[in-house]
mmCIF file of C-alpha atoms in Angstrom:
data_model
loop_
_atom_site.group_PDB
_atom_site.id
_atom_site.type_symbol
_atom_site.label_atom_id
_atom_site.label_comp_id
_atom_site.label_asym_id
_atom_site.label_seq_id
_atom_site.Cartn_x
_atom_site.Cartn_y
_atom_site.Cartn_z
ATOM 1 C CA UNK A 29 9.032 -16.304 46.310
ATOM 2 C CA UNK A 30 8.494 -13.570 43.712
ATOM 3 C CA UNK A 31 9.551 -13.798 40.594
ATOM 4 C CA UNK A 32 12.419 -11.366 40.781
ATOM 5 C CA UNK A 33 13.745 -13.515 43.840
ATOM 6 C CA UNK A 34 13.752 -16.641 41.921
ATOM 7 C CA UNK A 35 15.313 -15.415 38.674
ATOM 8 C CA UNK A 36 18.126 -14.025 41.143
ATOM 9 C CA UNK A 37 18.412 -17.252 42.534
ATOM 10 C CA UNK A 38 18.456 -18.828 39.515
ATOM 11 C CA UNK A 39 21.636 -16.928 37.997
ATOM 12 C CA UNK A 40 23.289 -17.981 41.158
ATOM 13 C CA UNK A 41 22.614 -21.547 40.287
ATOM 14 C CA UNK A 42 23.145 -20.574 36.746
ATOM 15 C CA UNK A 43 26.975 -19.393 37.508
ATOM 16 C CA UNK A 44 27.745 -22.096 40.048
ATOM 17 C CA UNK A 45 27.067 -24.462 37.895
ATOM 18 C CA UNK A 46 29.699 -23.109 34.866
ATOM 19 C CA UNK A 47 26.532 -21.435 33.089
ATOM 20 C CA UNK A 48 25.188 -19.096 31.849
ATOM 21 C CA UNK A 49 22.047 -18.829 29.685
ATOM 22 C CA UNK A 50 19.250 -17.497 27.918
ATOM 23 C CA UNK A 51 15.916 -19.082 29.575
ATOM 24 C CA UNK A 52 12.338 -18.076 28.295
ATOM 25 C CA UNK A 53 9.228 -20.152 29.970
ATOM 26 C CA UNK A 54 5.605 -18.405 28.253
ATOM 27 C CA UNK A 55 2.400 -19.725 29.057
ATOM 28 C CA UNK A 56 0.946 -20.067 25.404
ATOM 29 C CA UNK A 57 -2.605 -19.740 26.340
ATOM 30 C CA UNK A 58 -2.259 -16.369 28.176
ATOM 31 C CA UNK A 59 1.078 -15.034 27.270
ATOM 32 C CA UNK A 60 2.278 -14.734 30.708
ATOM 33 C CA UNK A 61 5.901 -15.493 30.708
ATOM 34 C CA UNK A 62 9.189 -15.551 32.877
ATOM 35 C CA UNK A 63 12.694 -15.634 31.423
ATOM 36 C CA UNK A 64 16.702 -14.741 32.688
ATOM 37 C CA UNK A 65 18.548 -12.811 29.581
ATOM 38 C CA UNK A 66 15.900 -13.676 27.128
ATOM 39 C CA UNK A 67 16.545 -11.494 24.551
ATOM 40 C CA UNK A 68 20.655 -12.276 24.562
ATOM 41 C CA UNK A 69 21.579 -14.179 21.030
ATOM 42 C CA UNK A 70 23.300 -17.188 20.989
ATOM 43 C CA UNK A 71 24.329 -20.190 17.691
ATOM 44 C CA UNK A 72 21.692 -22.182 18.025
ATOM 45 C CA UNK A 73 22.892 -25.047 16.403
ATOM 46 C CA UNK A 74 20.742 -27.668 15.768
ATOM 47 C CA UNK A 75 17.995 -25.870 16.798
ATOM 48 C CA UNK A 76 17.997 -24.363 12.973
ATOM 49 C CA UNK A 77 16.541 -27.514 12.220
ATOM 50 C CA UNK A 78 12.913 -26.424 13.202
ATOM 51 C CA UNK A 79 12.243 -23.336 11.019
ATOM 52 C CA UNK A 80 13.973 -25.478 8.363
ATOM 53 C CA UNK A 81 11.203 -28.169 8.740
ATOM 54 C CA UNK A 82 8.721 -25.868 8.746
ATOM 55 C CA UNK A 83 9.908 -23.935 5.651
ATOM 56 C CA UNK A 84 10.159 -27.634 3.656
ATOM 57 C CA UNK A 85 6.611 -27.945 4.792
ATOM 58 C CA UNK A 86 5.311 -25.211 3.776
ATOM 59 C CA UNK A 87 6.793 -25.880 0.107
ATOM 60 C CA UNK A 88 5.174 -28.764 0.431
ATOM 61 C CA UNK A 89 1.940 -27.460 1.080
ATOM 62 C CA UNK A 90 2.314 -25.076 -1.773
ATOM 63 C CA UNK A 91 3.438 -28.282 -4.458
ATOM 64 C CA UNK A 92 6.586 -26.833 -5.062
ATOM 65 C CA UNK A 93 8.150 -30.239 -3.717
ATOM 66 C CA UNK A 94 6.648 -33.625 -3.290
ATOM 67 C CA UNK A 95 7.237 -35.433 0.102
ATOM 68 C CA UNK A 96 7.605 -38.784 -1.581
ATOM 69 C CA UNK A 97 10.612 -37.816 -4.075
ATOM 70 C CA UNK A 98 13.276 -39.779 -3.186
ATOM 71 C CA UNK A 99 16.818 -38.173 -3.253
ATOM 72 C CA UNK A 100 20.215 -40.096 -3.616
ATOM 73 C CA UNK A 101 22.320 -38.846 -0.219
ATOM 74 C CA UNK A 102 25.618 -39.139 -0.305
ATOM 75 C CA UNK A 103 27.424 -40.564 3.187
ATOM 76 C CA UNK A 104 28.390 -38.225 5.899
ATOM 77 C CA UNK A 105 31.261 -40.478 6.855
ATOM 78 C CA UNK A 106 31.478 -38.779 10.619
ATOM 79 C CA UNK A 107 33.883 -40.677 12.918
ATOM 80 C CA UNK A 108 33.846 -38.752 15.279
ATOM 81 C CA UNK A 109 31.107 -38.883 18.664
ATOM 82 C CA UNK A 110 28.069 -37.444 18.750
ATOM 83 C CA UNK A 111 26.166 -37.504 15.439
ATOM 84 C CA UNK A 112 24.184 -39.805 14.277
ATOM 85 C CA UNK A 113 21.380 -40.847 11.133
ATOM 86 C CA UNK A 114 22.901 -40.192 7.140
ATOM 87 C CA UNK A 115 25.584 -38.417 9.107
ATOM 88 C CA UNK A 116 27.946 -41.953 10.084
ATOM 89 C CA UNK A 117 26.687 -43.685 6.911
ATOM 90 C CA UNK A 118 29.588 -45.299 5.036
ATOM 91 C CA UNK A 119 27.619 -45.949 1.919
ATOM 92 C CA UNK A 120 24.754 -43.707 -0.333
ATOM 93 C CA UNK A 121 21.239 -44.406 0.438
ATOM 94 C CA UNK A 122 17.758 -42.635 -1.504
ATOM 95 C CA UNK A 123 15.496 -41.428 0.832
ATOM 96 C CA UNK A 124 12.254 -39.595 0.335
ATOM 97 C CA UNK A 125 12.006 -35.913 1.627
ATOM 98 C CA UNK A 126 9.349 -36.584 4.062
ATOM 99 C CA UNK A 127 11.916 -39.037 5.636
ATOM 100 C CA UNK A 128 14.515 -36.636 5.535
ATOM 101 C CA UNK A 129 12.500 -34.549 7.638
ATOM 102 C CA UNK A 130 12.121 -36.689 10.054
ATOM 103 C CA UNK A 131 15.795 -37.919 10.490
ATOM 104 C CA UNK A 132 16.228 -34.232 10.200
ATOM 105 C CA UNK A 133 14.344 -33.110 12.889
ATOM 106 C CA UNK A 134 13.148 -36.118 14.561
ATOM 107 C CA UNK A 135 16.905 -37.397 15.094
ATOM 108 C CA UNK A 136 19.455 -33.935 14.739
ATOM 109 C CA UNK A 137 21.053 -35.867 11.835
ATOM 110 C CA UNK A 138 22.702 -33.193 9.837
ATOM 111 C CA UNK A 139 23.358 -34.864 6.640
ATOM 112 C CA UNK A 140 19.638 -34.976 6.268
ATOM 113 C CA UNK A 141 18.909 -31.179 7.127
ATOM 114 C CA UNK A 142 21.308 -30.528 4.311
ATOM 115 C CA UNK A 143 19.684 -32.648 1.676
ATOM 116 C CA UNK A 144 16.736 -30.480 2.798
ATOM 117 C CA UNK A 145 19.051 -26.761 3.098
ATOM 118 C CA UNK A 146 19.986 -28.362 -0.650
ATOM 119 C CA UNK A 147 16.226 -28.232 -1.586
ATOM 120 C CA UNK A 148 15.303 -24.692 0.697
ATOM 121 C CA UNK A 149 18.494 -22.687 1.410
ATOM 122 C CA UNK A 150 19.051 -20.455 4.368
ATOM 123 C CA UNK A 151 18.049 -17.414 2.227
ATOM 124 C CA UNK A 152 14.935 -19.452 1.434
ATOM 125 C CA UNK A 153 14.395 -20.296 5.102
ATOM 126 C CA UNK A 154 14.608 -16.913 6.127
ATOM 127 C CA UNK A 155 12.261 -15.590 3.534
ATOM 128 C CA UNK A 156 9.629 -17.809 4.584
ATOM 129 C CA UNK A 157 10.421 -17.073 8.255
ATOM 130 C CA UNK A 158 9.649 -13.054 7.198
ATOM 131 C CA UNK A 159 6.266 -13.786 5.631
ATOM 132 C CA UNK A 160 5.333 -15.632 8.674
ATOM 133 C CA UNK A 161 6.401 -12.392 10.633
ATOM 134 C CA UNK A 162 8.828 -13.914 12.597
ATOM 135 C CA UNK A 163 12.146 -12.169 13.097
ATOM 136 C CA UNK A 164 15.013 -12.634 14.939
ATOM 137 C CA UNK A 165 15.963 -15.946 13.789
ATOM 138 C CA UNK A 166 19.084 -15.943 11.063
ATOM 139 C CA UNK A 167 19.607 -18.683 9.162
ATOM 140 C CA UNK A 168 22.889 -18.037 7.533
ATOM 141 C CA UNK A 169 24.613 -21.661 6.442
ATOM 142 C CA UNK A 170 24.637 -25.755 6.336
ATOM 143 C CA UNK A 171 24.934 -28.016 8.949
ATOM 144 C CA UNK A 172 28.323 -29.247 7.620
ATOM 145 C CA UNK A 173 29.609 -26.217 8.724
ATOM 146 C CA UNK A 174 28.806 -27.287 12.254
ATOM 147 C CA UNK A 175 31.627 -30.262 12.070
ATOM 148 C CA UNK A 176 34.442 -27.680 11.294
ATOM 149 C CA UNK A 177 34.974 -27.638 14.400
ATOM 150 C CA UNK A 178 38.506 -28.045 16.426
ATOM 151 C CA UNK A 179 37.220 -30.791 17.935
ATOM 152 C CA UNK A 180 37.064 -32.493 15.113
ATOM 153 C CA UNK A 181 41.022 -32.191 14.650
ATOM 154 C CA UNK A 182 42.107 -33.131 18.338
ATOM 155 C CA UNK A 183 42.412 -36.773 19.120
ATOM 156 C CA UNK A 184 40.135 -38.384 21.490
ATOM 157 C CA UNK A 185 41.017 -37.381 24.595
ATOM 158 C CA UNK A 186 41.928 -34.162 23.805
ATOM 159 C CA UNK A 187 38.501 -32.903 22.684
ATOM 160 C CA UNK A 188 38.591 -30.890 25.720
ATOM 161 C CA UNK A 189 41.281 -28.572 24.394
ATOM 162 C CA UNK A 190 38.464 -27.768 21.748
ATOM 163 C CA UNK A 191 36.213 -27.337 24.461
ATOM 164 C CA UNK A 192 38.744 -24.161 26.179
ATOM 165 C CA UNK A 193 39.472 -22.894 23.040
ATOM 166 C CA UNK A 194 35.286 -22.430 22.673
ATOM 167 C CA UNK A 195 35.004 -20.992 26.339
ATOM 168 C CA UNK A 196 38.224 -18.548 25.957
ATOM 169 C CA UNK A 197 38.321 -17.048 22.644
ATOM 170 C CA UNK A 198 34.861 -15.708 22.680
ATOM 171 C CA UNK A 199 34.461 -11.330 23.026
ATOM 172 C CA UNK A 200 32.651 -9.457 25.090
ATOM 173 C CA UNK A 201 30.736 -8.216 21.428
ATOM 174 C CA UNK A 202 29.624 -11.780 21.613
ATOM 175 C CA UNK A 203 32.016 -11.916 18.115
ATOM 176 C CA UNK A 204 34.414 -15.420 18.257
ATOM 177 C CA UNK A 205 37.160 -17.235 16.666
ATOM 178 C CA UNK A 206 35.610 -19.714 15.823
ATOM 179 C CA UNK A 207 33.165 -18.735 13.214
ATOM 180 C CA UNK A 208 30.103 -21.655 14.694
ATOM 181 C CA UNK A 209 30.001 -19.674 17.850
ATOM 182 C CA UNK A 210 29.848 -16.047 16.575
ATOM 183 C CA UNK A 211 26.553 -14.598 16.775
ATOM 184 C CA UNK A 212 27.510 -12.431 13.343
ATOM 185 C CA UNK A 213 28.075 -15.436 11.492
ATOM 186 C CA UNK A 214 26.269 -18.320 12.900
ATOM 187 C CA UNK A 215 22.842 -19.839 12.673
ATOM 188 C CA UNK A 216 21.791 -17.253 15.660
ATOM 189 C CA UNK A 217 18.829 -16.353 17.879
ATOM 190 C CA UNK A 218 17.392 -15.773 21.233
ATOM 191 C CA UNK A 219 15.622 -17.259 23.476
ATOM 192 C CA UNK A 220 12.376 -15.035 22.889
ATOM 193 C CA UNK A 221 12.805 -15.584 19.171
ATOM 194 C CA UNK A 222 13.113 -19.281 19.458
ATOM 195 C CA UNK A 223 9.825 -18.827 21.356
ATOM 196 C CA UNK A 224 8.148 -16.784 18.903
ATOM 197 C CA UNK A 225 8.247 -19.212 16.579
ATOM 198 C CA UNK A 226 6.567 -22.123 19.124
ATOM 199 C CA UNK A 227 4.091 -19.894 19.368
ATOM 200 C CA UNK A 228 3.405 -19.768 15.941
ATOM 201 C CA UNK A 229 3.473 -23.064 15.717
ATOM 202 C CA UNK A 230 1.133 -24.300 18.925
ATOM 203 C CA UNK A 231 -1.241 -21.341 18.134
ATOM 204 C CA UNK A 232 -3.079 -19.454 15.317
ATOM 205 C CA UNK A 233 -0.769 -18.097 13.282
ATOM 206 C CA UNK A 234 0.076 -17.277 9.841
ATOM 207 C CA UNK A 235 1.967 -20.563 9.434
ATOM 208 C CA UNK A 236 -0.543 -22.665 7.396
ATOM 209 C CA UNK A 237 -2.348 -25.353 10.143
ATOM 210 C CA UNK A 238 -1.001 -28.198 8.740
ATOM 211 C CA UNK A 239 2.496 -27.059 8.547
ATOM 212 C CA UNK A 240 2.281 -26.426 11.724
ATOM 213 C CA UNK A 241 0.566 -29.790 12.606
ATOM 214 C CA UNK A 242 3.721 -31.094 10.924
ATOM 215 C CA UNK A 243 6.502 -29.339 12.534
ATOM 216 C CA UNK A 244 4.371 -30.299 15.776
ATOM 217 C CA UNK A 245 4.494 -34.055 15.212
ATOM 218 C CA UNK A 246 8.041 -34.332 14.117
ATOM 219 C CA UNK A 247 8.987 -32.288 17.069
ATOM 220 C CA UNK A 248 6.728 -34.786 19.065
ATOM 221 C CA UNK A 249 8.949 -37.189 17.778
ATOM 222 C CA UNK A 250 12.272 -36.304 19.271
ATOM 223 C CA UNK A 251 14.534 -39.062 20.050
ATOM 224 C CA UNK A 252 17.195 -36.925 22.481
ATOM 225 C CA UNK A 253 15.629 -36.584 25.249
ATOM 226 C CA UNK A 254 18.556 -36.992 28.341
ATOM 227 C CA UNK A 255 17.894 -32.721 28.943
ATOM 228 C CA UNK A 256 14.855 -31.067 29.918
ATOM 229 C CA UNK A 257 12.837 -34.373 29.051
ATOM 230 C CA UNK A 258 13.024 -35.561 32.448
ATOM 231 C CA UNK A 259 11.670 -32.130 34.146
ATOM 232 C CA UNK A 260 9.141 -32.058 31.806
ATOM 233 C CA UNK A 261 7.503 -34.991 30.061
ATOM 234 C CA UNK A 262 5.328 -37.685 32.234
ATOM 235 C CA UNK A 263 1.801 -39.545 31.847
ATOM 236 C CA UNK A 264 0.272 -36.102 32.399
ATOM 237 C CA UNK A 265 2.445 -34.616 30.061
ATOM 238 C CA UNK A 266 3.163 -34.315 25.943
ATOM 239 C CA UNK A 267 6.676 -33.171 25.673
ATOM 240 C CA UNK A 268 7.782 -32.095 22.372
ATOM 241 C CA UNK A 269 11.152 -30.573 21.575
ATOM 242 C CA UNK A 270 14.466 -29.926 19.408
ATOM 243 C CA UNK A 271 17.891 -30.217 21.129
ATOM 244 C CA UNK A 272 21.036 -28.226 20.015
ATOM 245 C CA UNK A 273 24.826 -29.432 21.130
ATOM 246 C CA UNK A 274 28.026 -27.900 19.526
ATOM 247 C CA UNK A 275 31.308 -27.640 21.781
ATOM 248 C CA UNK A 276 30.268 -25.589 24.571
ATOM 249 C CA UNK A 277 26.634 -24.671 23.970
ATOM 250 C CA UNK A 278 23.625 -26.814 25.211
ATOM 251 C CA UNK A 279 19.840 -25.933 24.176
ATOM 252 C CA UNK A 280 16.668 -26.863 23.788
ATOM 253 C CA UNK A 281 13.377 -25.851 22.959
ATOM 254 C CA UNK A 282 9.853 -27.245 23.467
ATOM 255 C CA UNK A 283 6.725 -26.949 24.469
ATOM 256 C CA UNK A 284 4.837 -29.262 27.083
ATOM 257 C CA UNK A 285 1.237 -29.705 26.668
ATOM 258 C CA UNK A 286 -0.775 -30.551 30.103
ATOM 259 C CA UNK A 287 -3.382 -32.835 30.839
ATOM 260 C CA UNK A 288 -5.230 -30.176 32.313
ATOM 261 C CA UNK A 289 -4.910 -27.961 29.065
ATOM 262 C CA UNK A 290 -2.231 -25.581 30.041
ATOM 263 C CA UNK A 291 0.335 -25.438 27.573
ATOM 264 C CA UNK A 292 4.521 -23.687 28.181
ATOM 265 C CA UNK A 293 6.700 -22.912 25.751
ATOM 266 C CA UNK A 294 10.221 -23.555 27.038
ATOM 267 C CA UNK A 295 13.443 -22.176 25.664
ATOM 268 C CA UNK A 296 17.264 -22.772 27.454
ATOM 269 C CA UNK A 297 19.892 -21.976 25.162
ATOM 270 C CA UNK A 298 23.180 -22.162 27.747
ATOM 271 C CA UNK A 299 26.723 -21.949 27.293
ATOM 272 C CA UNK A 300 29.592 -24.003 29.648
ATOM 273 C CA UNK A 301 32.807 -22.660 31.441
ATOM 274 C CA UNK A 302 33.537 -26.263 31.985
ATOM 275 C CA UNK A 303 36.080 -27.685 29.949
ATOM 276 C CA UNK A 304 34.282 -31.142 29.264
ATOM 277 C CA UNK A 305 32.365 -32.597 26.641
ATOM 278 C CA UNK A 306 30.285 -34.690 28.402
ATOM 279 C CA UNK A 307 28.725 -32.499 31.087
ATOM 280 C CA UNK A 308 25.211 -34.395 32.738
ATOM 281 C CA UNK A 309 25.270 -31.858 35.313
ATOM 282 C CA UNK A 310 24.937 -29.093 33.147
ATOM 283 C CA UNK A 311 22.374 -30.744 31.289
ATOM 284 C CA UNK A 312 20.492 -31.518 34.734
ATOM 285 C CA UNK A 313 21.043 -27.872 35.998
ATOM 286 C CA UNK A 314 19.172 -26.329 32.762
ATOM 287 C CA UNK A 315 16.749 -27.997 33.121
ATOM 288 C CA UNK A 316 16.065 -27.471 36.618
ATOM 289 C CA UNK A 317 16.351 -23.775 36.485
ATOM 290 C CA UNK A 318 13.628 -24.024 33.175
ATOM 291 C CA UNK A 319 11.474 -26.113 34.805
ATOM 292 C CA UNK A 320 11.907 -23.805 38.127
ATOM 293 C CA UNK A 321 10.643 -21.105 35.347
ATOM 294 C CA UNK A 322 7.706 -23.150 34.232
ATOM 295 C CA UNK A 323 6.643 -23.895 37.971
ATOM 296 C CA UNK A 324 6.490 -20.416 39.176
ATOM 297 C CA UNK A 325 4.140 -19.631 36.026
ATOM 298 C CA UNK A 326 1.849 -22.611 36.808
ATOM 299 C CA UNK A 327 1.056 -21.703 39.875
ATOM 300 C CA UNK A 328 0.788 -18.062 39.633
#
């Protein structure tokens, strides 16, 4: 099948499904790549989390901050499902930043990324992200913003009212209601930028090589792996990643390293029509179609 045929076929699965999505698959050796709507912006969620490791790395590198300073953290207090880490702790805890980092990263707990936004704010994040030359990626606020959700005022089984009011009040500007989910105001990027930044941080770049090394091992690390982990990691595979979740989005970005010495970046950063807040079928479809993606590059 050519590659035209099986990106067409792939939005048809895409839209059957209740999704659609921005997909980017590169092969990071020769830059060959294969995407559907790569270059259409999405929240990203979680997915912040990266360039915010790798900006708290770098400042570590540089001895503006010591890993091993250990920072009082207040609770997150979260009742409701889903997060996890600092962010259901009842009581205060110290932790040192390198541990932060990896909760952070390692685990998507969002108390700890904003112990670390406390230390290197957005602003900061993005500044660091421009000297690395790597745009598209805005980093605009916290992570407690992120559980200001409606979901978080329904009762339990009415979360999926949240869920509608994500799919519905959305415009066609990509502008919504709901401030997490508007591309203007949210922690927002593509697919391709998303990629960029793997990239930079599997390959040469101008990110120092041990921030990158870092950023590498915490992503290595990654304790959610129930999406594109089972398409893509195995004996003969190194699958490291960051997962993003809020309402109606699903993402996730990584990069699996072959035995053989091929290495893919992979990006899927999908939205649901469905109604539902636990969705395995969406979470099986995405990564089908990426790994379809990655496939078709392998074997060209």
């Amino acid at each position: 099948m050519t590659a035209e045929g099986l990106v067409r076929q792939l939005r048809t699965e895409l839209d059957d499904g209740g999704l659609r999505g921005s997909f980017l698959v590169r092969d990071l050796r020769s830059g060959h790549e294969l995407g559907i709507d790569p270059d259409r912006v999405y929240p990203i969620a979680s997915l912040v989390k990266v360039p915010l490791a790798a900006a708290t790395l770098e400042r570590i590198r540089r001895g503006e901050l010591d890993g091993a300073t250990q920072l009082e953290v207040a609770p997150g207090g979260v009742t409701t499902p889903g997060p996890i880490g600092l962010t259901r702790f009842r009581h205060p805890a110290r932790i040192a930043v390198d541990d932060l980092l990896y909760l952070s990263t390692a685990l998507s707990d969002g108390v700890a990324a904003d112990v670390l936004f406390g230390l290197t704010p957005p602003d900061s994040v993005m500044r660091t992200l421009d000297g690395w030359d790597l745009r598209g990626i805005a980093v605009r606020h916290l992570m407690a913003d992120l559980v200001d959700t409606p979901a978080e005022r329904f009762d339990a089984d009415e979360v999926d009212l949240a869920h509608a009011l994500a799919i519905g009040a959305g415009t066609a500007g990509q502008g919504h209601r709901l401030a997490q989910l508007d591309v203007t105001r949210a922690n927002a990027a593509s697919a391709r930028a998303v990629l960029e930044l793997l990239q930079a941080l599997w390959t040469p770049s101008r990110i120092d090589p041990s921030v990158a090394a870092g950023v590498r091992n915490l992503m290595a690390h990654n304790v959610i792996r129930h999406r594109l982990t089972p398409d893509f990691a195995s004996d003969a595979a190194r699958w490291s990643s960051k997962t993003g979740t809020l309402l109606n989005l699903r993402h996730e970005a990584g990069v699996v390293e072959h035995a053989e010495g091929r290495v893919f970046g992979v990006v899927a950063l999908t939205e649901s029509r469905v109604p539902a807040v636990l969705q395995p079928e969406a979470d099986a479809l995405m990564a089908r179609v990426a790994r379809a993606l990655r496939d078709h590059l392998r074997g060209a």
